[in-house]
Short mmCIF file of C-alpha atoms and ligand atoms in Angstrom, two decimals:
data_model
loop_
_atom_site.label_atom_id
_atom_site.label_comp_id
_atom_site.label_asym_id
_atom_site.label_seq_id
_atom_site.Cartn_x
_atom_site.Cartn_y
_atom_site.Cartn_z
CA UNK A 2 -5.18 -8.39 0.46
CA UNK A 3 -4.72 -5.99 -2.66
CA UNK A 4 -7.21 -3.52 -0.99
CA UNK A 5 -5.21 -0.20 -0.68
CA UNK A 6 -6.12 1.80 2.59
CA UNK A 7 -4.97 5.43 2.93
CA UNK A 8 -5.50 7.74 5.76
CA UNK A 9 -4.52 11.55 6.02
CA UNK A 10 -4.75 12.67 9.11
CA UNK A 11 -3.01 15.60 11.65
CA UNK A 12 -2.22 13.96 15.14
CA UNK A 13 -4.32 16.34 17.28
CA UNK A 14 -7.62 16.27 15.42
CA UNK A 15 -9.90 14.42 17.27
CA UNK A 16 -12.06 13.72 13.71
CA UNK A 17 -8.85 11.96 12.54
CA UNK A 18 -8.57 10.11 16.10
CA UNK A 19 -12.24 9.00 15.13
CA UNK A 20 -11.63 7.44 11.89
CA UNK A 21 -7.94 5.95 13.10
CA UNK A 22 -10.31 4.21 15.74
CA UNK A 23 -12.67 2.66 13.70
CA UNK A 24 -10.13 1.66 11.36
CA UNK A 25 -7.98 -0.43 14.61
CA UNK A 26 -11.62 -1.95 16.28
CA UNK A 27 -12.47 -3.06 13.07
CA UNK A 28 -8.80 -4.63 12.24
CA UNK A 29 -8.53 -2.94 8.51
CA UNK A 30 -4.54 -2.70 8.26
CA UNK A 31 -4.10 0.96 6.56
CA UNK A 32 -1.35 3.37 5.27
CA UNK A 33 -1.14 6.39 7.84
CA UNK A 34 0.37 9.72 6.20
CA UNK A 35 0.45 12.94 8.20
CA UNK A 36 -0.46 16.76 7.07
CA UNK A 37 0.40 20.07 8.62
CA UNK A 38 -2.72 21.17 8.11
CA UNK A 39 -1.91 24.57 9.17
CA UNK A 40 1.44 24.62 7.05
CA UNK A 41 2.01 23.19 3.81
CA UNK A 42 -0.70 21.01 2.30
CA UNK A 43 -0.05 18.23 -0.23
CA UNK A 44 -1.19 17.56 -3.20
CA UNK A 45 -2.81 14.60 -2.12
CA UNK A 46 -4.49 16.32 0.70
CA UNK A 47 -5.83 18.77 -2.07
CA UNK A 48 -6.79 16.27 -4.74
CA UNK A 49 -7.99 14.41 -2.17
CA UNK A 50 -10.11 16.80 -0.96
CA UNK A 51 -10.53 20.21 -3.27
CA UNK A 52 -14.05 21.28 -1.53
CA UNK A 53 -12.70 21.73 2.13
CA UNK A 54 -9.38 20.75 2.27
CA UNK A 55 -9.55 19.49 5.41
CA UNK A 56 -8.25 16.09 7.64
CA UNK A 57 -9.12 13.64 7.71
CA UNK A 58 -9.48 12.05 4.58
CA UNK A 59 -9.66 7.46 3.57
CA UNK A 60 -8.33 7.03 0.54
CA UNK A 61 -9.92 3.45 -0.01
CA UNK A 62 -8.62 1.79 -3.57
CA UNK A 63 -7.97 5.73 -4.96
CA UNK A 64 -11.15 6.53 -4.16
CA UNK A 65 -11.09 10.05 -1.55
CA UNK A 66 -13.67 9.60 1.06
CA UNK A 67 -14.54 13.05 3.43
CA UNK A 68 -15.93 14.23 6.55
CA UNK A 69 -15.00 11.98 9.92
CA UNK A 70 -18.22 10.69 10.18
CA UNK A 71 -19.26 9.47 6.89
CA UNK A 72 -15.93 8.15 6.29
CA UNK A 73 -16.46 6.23 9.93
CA UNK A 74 -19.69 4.62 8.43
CA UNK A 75 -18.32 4.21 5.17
CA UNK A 76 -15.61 1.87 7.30
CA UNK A 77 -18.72 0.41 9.29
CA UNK A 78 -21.02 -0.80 5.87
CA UNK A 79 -17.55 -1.39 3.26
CA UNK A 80 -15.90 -4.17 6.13
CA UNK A 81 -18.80 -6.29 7.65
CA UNK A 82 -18.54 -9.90 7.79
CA UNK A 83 -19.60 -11.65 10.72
CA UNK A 84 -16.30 -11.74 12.81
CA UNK A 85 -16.08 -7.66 12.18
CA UNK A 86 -17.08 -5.28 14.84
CA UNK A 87 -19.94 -3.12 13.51
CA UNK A 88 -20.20 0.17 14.85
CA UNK A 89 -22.97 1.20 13.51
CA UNK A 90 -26.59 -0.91 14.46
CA UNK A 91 -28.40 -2.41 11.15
CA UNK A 92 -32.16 -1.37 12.50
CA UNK A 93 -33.00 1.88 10.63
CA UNK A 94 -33.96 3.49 13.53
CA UNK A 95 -31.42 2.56 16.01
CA UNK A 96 -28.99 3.72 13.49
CA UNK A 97 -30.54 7.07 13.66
CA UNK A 98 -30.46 7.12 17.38
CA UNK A 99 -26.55 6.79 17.02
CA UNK A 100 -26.16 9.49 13.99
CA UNK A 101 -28.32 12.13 16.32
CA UNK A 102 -25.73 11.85 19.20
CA UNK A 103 -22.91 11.86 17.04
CA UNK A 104 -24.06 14.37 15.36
CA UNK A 105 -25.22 16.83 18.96
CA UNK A 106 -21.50 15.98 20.40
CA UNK A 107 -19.96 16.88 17.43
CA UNK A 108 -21.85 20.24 17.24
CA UNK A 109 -21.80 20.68 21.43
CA UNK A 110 -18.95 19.17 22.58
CA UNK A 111 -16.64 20.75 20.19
CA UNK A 112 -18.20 24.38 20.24
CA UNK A 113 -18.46 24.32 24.03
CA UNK A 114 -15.02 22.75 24.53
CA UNK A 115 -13.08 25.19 22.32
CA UNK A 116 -14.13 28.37 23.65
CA UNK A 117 -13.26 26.98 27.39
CA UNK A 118 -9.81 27.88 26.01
CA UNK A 119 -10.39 30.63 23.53
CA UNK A 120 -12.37 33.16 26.02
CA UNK A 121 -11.98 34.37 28.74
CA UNK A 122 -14.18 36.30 31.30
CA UNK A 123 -17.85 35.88 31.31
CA UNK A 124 -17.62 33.82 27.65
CA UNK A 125 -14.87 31.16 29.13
CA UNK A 126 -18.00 31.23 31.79
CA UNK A 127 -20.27 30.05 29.56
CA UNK A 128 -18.66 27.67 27.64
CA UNK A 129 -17.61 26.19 30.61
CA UNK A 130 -21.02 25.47 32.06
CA UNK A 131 -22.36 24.45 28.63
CA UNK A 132 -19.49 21.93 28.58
CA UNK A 133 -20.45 20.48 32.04
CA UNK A 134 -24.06 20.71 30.37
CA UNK A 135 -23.36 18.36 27.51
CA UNK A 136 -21.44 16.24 29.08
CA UNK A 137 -24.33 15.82 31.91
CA UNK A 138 -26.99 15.02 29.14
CA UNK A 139 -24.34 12.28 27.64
CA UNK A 140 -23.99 10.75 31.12
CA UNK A 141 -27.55 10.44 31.22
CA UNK A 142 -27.92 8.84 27.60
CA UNK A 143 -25.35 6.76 29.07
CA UNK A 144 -27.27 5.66 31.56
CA UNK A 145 -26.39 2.33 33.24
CA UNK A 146 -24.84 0.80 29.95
CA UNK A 147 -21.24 0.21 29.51
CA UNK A 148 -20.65 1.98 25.84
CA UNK A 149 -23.04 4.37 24.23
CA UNK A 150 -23.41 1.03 21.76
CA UNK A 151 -24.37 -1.63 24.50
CA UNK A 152 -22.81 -3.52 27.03
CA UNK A 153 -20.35 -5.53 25.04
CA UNK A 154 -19.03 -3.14 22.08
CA UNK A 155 -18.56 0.43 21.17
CA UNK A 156 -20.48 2.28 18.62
CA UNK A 157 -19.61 5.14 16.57
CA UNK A 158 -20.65 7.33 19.06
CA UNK A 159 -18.14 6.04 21.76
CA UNK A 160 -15.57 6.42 19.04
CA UNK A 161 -16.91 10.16 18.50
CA UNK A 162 -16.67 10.83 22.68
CA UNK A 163 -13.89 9.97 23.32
CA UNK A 164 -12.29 11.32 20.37
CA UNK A 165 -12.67 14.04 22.80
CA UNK A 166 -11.38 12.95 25.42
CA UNK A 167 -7.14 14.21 24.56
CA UNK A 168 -8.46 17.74 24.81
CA UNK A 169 -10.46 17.90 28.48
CA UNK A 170 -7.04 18.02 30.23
CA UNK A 171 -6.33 21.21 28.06
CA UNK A 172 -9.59 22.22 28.77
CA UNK A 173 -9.89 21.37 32.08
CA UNK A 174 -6.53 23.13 32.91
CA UNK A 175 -7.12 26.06 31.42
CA UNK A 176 -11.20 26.37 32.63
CA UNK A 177 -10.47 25.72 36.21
CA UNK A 178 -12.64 22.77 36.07
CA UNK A 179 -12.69 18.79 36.17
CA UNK A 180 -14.78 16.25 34.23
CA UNK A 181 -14.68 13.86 37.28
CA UNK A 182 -16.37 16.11 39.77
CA UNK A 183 -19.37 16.56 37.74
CA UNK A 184 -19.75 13.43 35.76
CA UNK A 185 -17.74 10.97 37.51
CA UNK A 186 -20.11 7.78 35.42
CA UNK A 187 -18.58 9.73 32.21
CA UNK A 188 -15.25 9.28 33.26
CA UNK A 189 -15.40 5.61 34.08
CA UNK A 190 -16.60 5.25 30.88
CA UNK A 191 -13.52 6.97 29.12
CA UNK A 192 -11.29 4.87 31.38
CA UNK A 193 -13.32 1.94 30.53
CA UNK A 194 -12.42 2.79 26.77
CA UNK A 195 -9.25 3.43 27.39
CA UNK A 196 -8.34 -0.11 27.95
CA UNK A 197 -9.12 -0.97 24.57
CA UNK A 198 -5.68 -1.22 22.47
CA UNK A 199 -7.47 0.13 19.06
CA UNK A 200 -8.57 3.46 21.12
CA UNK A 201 -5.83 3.65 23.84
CA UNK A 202 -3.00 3.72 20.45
CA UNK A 203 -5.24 5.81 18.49
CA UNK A 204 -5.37 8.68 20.56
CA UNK A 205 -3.04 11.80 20.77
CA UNK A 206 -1.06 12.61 24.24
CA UNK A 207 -3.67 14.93 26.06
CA UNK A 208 0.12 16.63 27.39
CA UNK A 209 1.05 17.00 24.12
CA UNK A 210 -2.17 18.48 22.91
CA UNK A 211 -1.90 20.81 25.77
CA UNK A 212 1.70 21.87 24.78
CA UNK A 213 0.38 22.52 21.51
CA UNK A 214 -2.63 24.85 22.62
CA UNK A 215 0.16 26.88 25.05
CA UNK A 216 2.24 27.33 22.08
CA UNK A 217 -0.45 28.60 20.38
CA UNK A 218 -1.76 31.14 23.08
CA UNK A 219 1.98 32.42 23.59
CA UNK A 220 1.85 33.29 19.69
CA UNK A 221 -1.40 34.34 19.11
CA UNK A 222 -1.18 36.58 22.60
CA UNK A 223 -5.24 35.42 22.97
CA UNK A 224 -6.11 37.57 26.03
N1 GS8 B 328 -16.19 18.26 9.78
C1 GS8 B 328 -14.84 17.79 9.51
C2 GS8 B 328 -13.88 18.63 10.32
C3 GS8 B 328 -12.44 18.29 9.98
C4 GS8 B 328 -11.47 19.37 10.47
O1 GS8 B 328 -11.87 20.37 11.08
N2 GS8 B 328 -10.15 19.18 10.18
C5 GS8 B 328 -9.16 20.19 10.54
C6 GS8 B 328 -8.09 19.62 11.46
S1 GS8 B 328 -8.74 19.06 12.90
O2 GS8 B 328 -9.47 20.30 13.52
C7 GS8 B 328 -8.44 20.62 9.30
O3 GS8 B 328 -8.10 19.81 8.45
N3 GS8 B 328 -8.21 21.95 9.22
C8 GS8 B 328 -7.43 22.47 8.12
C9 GS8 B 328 -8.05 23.73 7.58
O4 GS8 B 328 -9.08 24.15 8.16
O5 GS8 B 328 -7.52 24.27 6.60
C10 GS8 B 328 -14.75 16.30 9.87
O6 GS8 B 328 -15.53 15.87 10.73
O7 GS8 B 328 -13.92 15.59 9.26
#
């Protein structure tokens, strides 16, 4: 088809592993191009995305779409035919349902999850239990379904979970704590998603992502 896809992405973000995701479950064939984010940004990247200059970024047709979950249900609403995965639901409300948790893992899980490696002490503490905290309330919004969207498919906000998911082994290693011991429903959900091919591919190596965060203690000297 003459539709021009365009994705700029940096392998460990899991906002990038989001929109990579959605791209693969829905089948859209797209153009993936790299940044070092934290190095030299191109002049795509910056065209692309003056405001924030930030990953990801679709580039559908020319046109620069922004932020990981807009551009997700940009994906969802711009591909929909009736063979198409939708990962968003078309009730009003349900759909709000699914931006709210999106929205409370991106703010939670994230926060929680970064400072399990960037404190230490009392704070490392904290983040840790708030971690365990969040993920308890998703097991529990979980509840007896398969995926956050239903029993047979996923919904945006299994693609926004277990975008995640790369980082807890970095996170778990360095907090002194495991996912499976205190939400053991959670995890057989994440290996449930994990046998799907479009999130399985999509997903940076959690030891690679760990590698990274040493390297980046060992230079920064953290603690
Ligand atoms: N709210 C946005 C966050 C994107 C982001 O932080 N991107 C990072 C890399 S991943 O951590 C990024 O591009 N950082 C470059 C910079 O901050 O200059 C979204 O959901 O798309």
């Amino acid at each position: 088809s003459e539709e021009e896809v365009v994705v700029l992405n940096f392998w460990p973000s899991m906002f990038g592993a989001r929109v990579i995701m959605a791209l693969e479950e829905k089948e859209i064939k797209f153009e993936y191009k790299e940044e070092d984010v934290f190095g030299q940004k191109t002049d795509l990247l910056l065209q692309s995305n003056p405001v924030n200059k930030k990953i990801p970024v679709l580039i559908h047709n020319g046109k620069p779409v922004c932020e990981s979950n807009i551009i997700v249900e940009y994906i969802d609403e711009v591909w929909k035919d009736d063979k198409t995965l939708r990962l968003l639901p078309s009730d009003p409300y349900q759909k709000s349902q699914c931006r709210f948790w999106a929205d409370l893992i991106d703010k939670k899980v994230f926060d929680a999850g970064r400072r399990t490696w960037t404190k230490r002490g009392k704070e490392q503490e904290e983040a840790k239990q708030e971690f365990i905290e969040i993920l308890k309330v998703l097991e529990r919004e979980l509840g007896d379904k398969v995926y956050f969207g239903g029993n047979d498919n996923v919904s945006m906000v299994d693609l926004v979970l277990i975008s995640y998911y790369p980082w807890f082994h970095t996170w778990e290693t360095i907090g002194g704590f495991s996912v499976e011991d205190h939400t053991p429903k959670l995890m057989d959900w994440i290996r449930k998603c994990l046998t799907r091919p479009a999130i399985s591919k999509s997903l940076p190596d959690p030891l690679k992502i760990f590698d990274r965060v040493t390297q980046i203690i060992k230079v920064h000297e953290f603690f």
